[in-house]
Backbone as a chain_set.jsonl record, in Angstrom:
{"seq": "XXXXXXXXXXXXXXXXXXXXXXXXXXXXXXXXXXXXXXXXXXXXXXXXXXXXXXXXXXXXXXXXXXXXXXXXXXXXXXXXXXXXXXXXXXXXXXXXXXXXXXXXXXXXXXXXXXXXXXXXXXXXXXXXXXXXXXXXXXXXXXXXXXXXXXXXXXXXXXXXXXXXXXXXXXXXXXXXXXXXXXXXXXXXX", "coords": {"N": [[45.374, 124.956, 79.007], [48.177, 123.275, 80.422], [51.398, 124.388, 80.31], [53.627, 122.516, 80.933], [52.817, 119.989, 80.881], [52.464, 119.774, 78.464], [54.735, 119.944, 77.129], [56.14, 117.898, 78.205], [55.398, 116.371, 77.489], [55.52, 116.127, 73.907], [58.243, 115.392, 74.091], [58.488, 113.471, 75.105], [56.567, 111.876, 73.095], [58.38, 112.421, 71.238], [61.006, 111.081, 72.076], [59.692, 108.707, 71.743], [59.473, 108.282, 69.114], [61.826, 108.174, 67.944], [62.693, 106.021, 69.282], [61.109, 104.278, 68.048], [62.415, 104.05, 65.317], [64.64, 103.169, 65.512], [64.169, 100.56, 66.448], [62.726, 99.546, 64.483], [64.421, 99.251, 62.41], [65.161, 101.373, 60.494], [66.699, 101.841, 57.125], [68.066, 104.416, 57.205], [68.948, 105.038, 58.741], [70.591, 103.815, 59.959], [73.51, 102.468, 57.526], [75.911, 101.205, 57.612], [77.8, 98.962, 56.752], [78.775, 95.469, 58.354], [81.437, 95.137, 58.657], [82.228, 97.917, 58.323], [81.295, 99.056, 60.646], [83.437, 97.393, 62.604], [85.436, 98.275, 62.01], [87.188, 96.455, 60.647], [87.188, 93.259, 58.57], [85.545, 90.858, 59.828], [87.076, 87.64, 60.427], [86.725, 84.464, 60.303], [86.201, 81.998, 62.267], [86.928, 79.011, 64.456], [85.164, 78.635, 67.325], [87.033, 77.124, 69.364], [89.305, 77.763, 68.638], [89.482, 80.52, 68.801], [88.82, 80.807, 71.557], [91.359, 79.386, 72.623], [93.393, 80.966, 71.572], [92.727, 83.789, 73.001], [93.028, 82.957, 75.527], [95.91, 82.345, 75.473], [96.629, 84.48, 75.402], [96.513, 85.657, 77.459], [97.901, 84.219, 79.337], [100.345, 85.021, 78.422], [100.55, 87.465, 79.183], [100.388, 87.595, 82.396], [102.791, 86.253, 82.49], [104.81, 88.224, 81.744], [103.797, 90.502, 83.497], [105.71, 89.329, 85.667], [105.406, 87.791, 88.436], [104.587, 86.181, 91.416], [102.0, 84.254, 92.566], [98.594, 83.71, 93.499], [96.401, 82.907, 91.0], [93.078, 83.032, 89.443], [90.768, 80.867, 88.449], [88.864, 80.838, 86.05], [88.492, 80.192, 82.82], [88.692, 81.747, 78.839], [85.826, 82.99, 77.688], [82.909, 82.692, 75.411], [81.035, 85.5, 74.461], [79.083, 88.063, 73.125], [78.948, 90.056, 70.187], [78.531, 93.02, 70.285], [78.416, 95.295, 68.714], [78.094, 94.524, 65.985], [76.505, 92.3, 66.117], [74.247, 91.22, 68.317], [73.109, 89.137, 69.346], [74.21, 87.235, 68.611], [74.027, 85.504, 66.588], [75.52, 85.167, 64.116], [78.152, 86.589, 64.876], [80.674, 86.555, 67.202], [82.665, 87.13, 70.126], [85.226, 86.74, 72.879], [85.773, 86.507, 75.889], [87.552, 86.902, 78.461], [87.167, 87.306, 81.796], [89.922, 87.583, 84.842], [92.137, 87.069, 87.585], [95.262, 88.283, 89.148], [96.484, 87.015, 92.748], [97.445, 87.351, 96.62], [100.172, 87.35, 96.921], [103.41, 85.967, 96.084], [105.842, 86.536, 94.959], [107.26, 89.203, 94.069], [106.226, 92.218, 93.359], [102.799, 94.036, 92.989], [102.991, 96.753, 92.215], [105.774, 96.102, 90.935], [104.651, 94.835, 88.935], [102.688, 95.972, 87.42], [104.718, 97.253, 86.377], [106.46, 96.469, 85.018], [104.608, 95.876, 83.043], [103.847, 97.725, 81.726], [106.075, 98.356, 80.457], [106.97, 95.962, 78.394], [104.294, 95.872, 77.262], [104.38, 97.037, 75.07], [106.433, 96.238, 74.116], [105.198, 93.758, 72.975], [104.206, 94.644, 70.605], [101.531, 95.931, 71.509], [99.829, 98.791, 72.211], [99.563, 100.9, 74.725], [96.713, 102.643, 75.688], [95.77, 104.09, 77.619], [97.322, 105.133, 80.969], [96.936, 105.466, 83.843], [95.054, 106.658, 86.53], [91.755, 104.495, 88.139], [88.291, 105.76, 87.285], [86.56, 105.822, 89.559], [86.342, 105.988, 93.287], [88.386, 104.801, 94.728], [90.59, 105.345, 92.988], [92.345, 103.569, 91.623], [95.698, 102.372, 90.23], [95.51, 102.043, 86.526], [95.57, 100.172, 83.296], [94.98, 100.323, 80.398], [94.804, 98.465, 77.086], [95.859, 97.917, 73.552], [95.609, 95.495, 70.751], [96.84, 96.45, 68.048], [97.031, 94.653, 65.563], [96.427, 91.985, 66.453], [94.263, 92.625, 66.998], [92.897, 92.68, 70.387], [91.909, 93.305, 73.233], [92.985, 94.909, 76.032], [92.094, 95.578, 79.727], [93.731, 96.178, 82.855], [93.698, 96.631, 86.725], [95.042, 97.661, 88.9], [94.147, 96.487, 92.269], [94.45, 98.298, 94.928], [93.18, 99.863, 96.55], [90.508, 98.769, 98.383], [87.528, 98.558, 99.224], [86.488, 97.585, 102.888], [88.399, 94.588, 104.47], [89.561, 93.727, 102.26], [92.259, 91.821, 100.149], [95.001, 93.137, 98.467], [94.751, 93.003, 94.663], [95.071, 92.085, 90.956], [93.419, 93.033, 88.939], [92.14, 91.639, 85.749], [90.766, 92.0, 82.071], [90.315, 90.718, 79.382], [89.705, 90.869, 75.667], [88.532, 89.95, 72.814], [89.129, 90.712, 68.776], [85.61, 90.554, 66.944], [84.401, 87.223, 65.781], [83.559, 85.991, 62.614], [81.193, 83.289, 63.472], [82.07, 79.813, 61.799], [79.93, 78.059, 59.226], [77.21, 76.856, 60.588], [77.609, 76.499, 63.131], [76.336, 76.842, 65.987], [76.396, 79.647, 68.142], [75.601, 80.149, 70.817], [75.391, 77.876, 71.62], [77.907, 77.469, 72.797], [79.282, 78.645, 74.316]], "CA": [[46.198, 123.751, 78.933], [49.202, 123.051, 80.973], [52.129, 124.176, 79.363], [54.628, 121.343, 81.685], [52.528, 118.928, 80.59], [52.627, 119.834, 76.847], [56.721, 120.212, 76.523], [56.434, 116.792, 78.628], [54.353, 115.342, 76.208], [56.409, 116.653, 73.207], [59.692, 115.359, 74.497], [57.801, 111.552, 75.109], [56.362, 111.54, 72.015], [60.131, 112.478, 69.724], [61.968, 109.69, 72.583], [59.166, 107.236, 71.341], [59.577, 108.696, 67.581], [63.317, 107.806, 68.072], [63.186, 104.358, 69.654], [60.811, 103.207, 66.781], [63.426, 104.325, 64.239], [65.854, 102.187, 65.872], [63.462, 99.083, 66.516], [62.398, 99.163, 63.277], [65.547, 98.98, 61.284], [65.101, 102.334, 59.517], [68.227, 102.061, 56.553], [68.284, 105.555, 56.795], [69.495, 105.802, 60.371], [72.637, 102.872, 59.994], [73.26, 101.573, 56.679], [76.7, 100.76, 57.308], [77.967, 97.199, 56.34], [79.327, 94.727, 59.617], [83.202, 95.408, 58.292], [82.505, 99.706, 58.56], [81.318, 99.345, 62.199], [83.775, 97.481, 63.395], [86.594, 98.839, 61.144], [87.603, 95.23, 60.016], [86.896, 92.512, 58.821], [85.443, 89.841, 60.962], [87.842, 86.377, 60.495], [85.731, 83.454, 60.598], [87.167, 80.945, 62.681], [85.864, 78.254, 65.238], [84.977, 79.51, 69.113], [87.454, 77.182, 70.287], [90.597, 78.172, 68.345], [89.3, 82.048, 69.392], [89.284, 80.649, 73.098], [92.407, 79.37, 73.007], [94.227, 82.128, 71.503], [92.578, 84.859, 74.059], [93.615, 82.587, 76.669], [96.93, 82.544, 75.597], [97.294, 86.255, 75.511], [96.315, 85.96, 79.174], [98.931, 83.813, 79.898], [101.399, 86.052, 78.195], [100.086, 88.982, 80.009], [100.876, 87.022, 83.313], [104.275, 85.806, 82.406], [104.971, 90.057, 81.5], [103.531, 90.471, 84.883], [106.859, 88.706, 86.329], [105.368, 87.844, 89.621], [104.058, 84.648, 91.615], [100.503, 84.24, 93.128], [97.05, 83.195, 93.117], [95.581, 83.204, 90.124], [91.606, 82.857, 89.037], [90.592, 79.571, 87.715], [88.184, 80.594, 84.847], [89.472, 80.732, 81.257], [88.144, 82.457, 78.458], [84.19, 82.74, 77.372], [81.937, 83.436, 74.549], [80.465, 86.556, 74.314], [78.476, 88.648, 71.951], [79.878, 91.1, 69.604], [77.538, 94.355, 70.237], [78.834, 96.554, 67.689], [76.535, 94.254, 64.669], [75.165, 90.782, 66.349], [73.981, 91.502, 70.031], [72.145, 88.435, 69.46], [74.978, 85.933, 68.52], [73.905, 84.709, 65.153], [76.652, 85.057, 63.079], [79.27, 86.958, 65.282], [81.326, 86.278, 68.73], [83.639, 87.957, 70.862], [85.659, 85.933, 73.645], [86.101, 87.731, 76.689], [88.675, 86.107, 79.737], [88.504, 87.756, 83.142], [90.951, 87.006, 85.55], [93.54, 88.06, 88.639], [96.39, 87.58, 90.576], [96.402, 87.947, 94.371], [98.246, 86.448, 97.091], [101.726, 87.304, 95.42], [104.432, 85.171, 96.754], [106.982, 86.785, 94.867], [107.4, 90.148, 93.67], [104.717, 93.257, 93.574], [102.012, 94.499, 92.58], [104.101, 97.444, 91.871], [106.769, 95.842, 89.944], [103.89, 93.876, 87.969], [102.315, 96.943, 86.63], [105.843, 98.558, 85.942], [106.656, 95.158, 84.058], [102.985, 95.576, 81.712], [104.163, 99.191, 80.92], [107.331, 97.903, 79.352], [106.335, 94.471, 77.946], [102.882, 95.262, 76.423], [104.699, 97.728, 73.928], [107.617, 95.449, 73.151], [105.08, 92.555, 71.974], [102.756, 95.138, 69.999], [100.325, 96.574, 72.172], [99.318, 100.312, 72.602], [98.885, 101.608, 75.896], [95.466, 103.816, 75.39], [95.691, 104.416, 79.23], [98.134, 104.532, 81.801], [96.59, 106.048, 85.208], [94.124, 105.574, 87.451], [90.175, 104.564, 87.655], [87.082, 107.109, 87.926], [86.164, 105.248, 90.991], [86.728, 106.911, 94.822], [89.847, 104.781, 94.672], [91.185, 106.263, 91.887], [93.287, 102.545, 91.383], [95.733, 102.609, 88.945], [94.758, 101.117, 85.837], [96.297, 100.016, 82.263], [94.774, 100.003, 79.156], [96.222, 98.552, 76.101], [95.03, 97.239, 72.005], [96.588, 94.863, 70.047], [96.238, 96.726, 66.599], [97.43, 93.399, 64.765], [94.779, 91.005, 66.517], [92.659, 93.513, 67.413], [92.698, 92.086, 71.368], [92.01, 94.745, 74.214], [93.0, 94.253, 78.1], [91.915, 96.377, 80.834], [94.255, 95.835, 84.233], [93.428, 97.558, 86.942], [95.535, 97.332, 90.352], [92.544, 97.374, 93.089], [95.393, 98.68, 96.033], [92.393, 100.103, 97.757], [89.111, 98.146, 98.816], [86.636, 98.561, 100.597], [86.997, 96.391, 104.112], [89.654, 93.999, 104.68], [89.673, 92.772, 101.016], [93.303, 92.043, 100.045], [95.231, 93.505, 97.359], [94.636, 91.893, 93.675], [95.5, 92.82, 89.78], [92.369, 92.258, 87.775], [92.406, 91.695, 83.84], [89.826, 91.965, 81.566], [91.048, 90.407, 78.1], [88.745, 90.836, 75.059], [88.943, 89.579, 71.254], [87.65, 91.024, 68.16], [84.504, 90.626, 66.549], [84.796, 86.686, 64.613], [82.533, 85.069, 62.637], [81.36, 81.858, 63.391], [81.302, 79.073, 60.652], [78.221, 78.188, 58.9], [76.207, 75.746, 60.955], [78.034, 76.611, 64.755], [75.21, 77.622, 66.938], [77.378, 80.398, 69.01], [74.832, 79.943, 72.183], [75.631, 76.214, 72.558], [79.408, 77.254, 73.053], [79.235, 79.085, 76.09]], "C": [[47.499, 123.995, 79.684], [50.314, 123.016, 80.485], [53.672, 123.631, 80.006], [54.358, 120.555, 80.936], [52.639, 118.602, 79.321], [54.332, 119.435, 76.134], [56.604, 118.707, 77.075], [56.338, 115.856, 77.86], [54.871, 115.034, 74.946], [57.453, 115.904, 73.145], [59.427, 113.761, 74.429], [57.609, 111.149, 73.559], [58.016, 112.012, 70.916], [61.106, 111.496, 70.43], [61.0, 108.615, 71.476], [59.134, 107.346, 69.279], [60.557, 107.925, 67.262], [63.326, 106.305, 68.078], [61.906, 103.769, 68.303], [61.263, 103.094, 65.489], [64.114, 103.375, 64.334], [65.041, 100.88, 65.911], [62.955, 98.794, 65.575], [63.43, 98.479, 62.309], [65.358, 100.02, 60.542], [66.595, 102.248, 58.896], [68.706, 103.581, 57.017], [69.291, 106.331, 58.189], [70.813, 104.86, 60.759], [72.549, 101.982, 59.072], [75.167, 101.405, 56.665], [76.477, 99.315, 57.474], [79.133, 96.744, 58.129], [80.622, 95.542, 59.606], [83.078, 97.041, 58.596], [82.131, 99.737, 59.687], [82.359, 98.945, 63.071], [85.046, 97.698, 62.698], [87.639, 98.097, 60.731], [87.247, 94.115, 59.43], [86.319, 90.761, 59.217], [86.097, 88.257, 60.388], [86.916, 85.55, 60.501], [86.901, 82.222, 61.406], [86.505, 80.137, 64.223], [86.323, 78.799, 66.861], [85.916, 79.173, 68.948], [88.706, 77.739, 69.534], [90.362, 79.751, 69.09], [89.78, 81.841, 70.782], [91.044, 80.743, 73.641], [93.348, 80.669, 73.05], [93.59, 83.361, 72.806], [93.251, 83.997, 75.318], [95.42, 82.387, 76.958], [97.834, 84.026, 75.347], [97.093, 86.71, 76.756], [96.901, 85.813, 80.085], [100.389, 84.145, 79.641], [101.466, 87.526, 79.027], [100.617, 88.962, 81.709], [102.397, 86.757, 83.534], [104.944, 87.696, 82.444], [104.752, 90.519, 82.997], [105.38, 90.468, 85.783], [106.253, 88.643, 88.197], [104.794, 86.554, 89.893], [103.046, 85.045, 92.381], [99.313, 83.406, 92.573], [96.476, 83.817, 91.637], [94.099, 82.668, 90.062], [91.558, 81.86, 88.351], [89.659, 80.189, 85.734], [88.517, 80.941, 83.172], [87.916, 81.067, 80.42], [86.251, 81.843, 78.001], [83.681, 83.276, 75.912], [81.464, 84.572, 74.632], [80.019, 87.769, 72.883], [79.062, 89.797, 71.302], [78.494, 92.091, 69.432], [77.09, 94.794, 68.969], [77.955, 95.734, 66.131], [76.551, 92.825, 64.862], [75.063, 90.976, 67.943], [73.505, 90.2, 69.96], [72.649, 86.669, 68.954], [74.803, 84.983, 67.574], [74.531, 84.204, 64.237], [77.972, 85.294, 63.779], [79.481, 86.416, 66.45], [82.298, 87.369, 68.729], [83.588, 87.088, 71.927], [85.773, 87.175, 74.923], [86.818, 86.686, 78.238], [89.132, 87.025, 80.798], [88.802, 87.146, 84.305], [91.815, 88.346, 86.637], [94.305, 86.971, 89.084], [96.219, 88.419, 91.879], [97.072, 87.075, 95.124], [99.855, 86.498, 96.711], [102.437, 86.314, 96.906], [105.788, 85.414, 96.667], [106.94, 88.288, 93.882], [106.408, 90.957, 94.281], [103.914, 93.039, 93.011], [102.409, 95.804, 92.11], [104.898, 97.385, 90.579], [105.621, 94.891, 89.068], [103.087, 94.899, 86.742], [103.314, 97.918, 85.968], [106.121, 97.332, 84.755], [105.689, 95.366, 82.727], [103.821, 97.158, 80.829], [105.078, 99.134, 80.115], [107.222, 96.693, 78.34], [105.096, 94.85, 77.138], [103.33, 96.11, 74.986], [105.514, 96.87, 73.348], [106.733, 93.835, 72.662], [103.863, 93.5, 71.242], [101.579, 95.448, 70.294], [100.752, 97.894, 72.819], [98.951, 100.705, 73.77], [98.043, 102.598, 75.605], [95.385, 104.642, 76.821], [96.63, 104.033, 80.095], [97.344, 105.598, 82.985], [95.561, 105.472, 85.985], [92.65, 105.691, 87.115], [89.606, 105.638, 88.067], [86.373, 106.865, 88.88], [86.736, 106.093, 92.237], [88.072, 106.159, 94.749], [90.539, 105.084, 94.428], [92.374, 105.037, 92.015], [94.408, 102.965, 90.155], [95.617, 101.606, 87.774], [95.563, 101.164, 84.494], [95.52, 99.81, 81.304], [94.975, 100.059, 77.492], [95.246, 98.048, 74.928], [95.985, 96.859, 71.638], [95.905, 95.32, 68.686], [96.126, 95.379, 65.252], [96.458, 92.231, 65.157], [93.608, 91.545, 67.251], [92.065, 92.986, 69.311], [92.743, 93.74, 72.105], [91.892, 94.173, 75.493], [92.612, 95.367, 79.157], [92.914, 95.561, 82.11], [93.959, 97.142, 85.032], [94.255, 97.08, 88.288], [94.853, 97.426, 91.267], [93.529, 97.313, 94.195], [94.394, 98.905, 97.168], [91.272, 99.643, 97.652], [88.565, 98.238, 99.908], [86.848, 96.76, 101.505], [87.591, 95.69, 103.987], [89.939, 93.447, 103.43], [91.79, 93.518, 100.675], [93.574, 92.519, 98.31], [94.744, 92.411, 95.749], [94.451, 93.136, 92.641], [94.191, 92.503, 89.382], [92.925, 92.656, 86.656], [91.407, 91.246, 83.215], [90.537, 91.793, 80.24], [89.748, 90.48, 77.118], [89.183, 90.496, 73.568], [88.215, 90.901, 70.406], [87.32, 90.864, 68.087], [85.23, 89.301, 65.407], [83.386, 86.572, 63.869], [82.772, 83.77, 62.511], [81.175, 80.973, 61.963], [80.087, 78.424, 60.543], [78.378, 76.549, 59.943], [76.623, 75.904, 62.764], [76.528, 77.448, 65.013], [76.007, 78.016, 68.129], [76.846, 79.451, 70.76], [74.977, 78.579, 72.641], [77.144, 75.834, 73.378], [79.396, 77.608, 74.033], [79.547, 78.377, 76.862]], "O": [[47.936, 125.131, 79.503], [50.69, 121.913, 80.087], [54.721, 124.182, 79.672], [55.226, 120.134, 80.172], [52.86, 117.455, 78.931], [54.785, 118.902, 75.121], [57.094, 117.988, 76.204], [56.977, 114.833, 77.615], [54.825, 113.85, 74.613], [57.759, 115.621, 71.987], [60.111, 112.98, 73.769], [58.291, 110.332, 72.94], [58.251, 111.557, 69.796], [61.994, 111.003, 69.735], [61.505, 107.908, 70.604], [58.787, 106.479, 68.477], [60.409, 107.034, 66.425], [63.782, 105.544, 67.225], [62.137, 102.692, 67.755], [60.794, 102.337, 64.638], [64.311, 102.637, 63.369], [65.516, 100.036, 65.153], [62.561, 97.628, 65.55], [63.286, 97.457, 61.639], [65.361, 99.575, 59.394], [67.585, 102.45, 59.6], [69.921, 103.736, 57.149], [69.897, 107.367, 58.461], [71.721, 105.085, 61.56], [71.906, 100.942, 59.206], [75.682, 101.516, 55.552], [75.574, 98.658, 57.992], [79.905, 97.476, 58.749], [80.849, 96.458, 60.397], [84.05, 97.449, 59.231], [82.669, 100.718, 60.201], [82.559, 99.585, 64.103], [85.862, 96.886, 63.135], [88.747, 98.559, 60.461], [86.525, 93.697, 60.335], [86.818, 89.721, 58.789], [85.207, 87.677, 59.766], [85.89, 86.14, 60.837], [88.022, 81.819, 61.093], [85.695, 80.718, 64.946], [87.389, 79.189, 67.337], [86.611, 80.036, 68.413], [89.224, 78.485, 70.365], [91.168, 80.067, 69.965], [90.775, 82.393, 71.252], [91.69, 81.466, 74.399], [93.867, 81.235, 74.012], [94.495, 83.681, 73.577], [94.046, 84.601, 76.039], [96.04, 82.311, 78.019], [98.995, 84.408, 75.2], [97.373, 87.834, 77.171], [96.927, 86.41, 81.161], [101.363, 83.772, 80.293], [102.361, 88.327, 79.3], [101.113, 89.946, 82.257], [103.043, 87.009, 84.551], [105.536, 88.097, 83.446], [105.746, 90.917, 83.604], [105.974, 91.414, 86.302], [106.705, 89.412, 89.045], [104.486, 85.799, 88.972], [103.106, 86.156, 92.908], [99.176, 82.708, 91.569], [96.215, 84.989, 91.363], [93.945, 81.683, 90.784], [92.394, 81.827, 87.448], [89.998, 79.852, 84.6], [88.733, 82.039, 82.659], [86.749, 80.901, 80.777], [85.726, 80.73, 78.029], [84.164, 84.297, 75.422], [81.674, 84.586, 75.845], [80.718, 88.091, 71.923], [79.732, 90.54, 72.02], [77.61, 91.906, 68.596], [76.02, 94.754, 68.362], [77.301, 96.426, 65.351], [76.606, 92.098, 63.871], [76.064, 90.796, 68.636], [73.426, 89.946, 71.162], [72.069, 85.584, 68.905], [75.275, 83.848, 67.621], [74.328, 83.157, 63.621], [78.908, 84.532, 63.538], [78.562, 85.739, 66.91], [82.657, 88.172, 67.869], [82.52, 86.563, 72.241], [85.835, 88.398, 74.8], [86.166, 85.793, 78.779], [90.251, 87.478, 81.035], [88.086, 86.273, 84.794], [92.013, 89.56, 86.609], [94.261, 85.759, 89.293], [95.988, 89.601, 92.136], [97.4, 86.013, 94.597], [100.499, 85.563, 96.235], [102.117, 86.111, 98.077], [106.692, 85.048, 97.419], [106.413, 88.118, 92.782], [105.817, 90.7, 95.33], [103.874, 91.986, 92.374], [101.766, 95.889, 91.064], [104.863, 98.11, 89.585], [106.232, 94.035, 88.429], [102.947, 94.647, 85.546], [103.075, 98.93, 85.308], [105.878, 97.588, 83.576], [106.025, 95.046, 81.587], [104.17, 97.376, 79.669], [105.043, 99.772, 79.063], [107.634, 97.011, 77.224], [104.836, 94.053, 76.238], [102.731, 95.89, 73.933], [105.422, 96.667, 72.138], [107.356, 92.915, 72.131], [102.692, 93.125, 71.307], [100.622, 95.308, 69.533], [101.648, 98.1, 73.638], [97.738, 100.897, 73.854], [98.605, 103.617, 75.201], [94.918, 105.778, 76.909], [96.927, 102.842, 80.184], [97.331, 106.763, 82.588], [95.231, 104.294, 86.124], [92.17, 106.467, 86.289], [90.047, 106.405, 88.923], [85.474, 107.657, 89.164], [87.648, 106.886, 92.004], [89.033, 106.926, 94.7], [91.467, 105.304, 95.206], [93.424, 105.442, 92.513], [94.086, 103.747, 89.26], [95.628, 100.401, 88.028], [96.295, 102.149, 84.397], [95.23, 98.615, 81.354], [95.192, 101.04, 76.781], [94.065, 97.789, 75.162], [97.094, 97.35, 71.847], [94.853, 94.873, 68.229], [95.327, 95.296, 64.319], [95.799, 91.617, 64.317], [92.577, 91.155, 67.799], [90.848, 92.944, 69.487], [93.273, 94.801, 71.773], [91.117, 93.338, 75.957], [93.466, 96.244, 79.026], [92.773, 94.345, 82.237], [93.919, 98.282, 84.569], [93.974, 95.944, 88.671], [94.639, 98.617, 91.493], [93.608, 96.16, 94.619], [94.49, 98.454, 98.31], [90.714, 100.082, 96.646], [88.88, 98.089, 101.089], [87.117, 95.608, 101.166], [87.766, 95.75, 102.77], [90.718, 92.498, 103.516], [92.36, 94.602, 100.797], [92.842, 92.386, 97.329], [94.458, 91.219, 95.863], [94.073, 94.294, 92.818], [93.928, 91.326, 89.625], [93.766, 93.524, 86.422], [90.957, 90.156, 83.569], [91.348, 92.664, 79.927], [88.683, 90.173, 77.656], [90.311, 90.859, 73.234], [87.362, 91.706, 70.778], [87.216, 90.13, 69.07], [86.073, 89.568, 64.549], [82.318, 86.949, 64.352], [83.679, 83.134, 61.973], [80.335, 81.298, 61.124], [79.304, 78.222, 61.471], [79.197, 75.631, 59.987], [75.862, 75.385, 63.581], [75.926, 78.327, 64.397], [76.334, 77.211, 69.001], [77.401, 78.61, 71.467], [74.748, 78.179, 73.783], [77.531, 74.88, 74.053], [79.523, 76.76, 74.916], [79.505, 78.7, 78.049]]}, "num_chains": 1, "name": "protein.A"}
């Protein structure tokens, strides 16, 4: 007997052991409750009030910024809360991204020196101040609002591939709500 083919075999059969643990629902392998995964919990409250508010932490984030430019039309979205409803039944998560480009008045520079001072003085944690794990190596900001539980990624993209011009992106995210009884999440989108 082929002893490649045996360890191969071995190794297939304890992945496929594994993934039918997990596709089953074995208690034995995650019996925490919604509130211990995501280490709160979840608010109930309707999409759009969620919308709004992420969108107005977007437009605070901007104003902090202190600069003039193009901004991205699309405001915030629905999105699924992983961590215990992938599948949008009960839970949401909003998620709003966005840039500025085109400045007209200030930096890109002074916009990321602005976030570094500003996101602490309204209650947000810088988790990250440097740059991405990309060949650019941009630099990048990431912050939590421990109090509404909101998380932003900015990332300055200075360098792009071919003539693409400078621009801030921002990735804004909520926590984990739930919806009230009878909202069907998937129609909000």
């Amino acid at each position: 007997m082929n002893v490649a083919w045996r360890s191969g075999s071995l190794a297939k059969l304890s992945a496929l052991a594994a993934a039918s643990l997990v596709l089953t629902g074995c208690a034995s392998v995650d019996s925490k409750s919604d509130e211990e995964k995501l280490g709160y919990k979840p608010q109930e409250q309707a999409i759009q009030a969620s919308k709004d508010e992420v969108n107005d932490v977007s437009g605070g984030l901007l104003d902090w910024m202190g600069v003039k430019g193009k901004v991205t039309e699309p405001s915030a979205a629905v999105n699924n809360c992983d961590a215990v409803d992938p599948d949008m039944e009960k839970y949401y998560s909003i998620h709003h991204p966005w840039s500025v480009y085109d400045l007209k008045s200030g930096t890109f520079q002074q916009a990321m020196d602005n976030l570094r001072k500003e996101l602490p003085a309204h209650g947000w944690r810088i988790t990250k101040d440097g740059e991405t794990k990309s060949m650019a190596r941009n630099p990048e900001i990431i912050a939590v609002n421990e109090k509404t539980h909101h998380a932003v990624a900015i990332e300055w993209a200075k360098k792009r591939s071919g003539n693409l011009k400078q621009i801030i992106t921002v990735d804004v995210n909520s926590r984990c709500y739930r919806a009230p009884a009878g909202t069907n999440i998937s129609d909000e989108r």
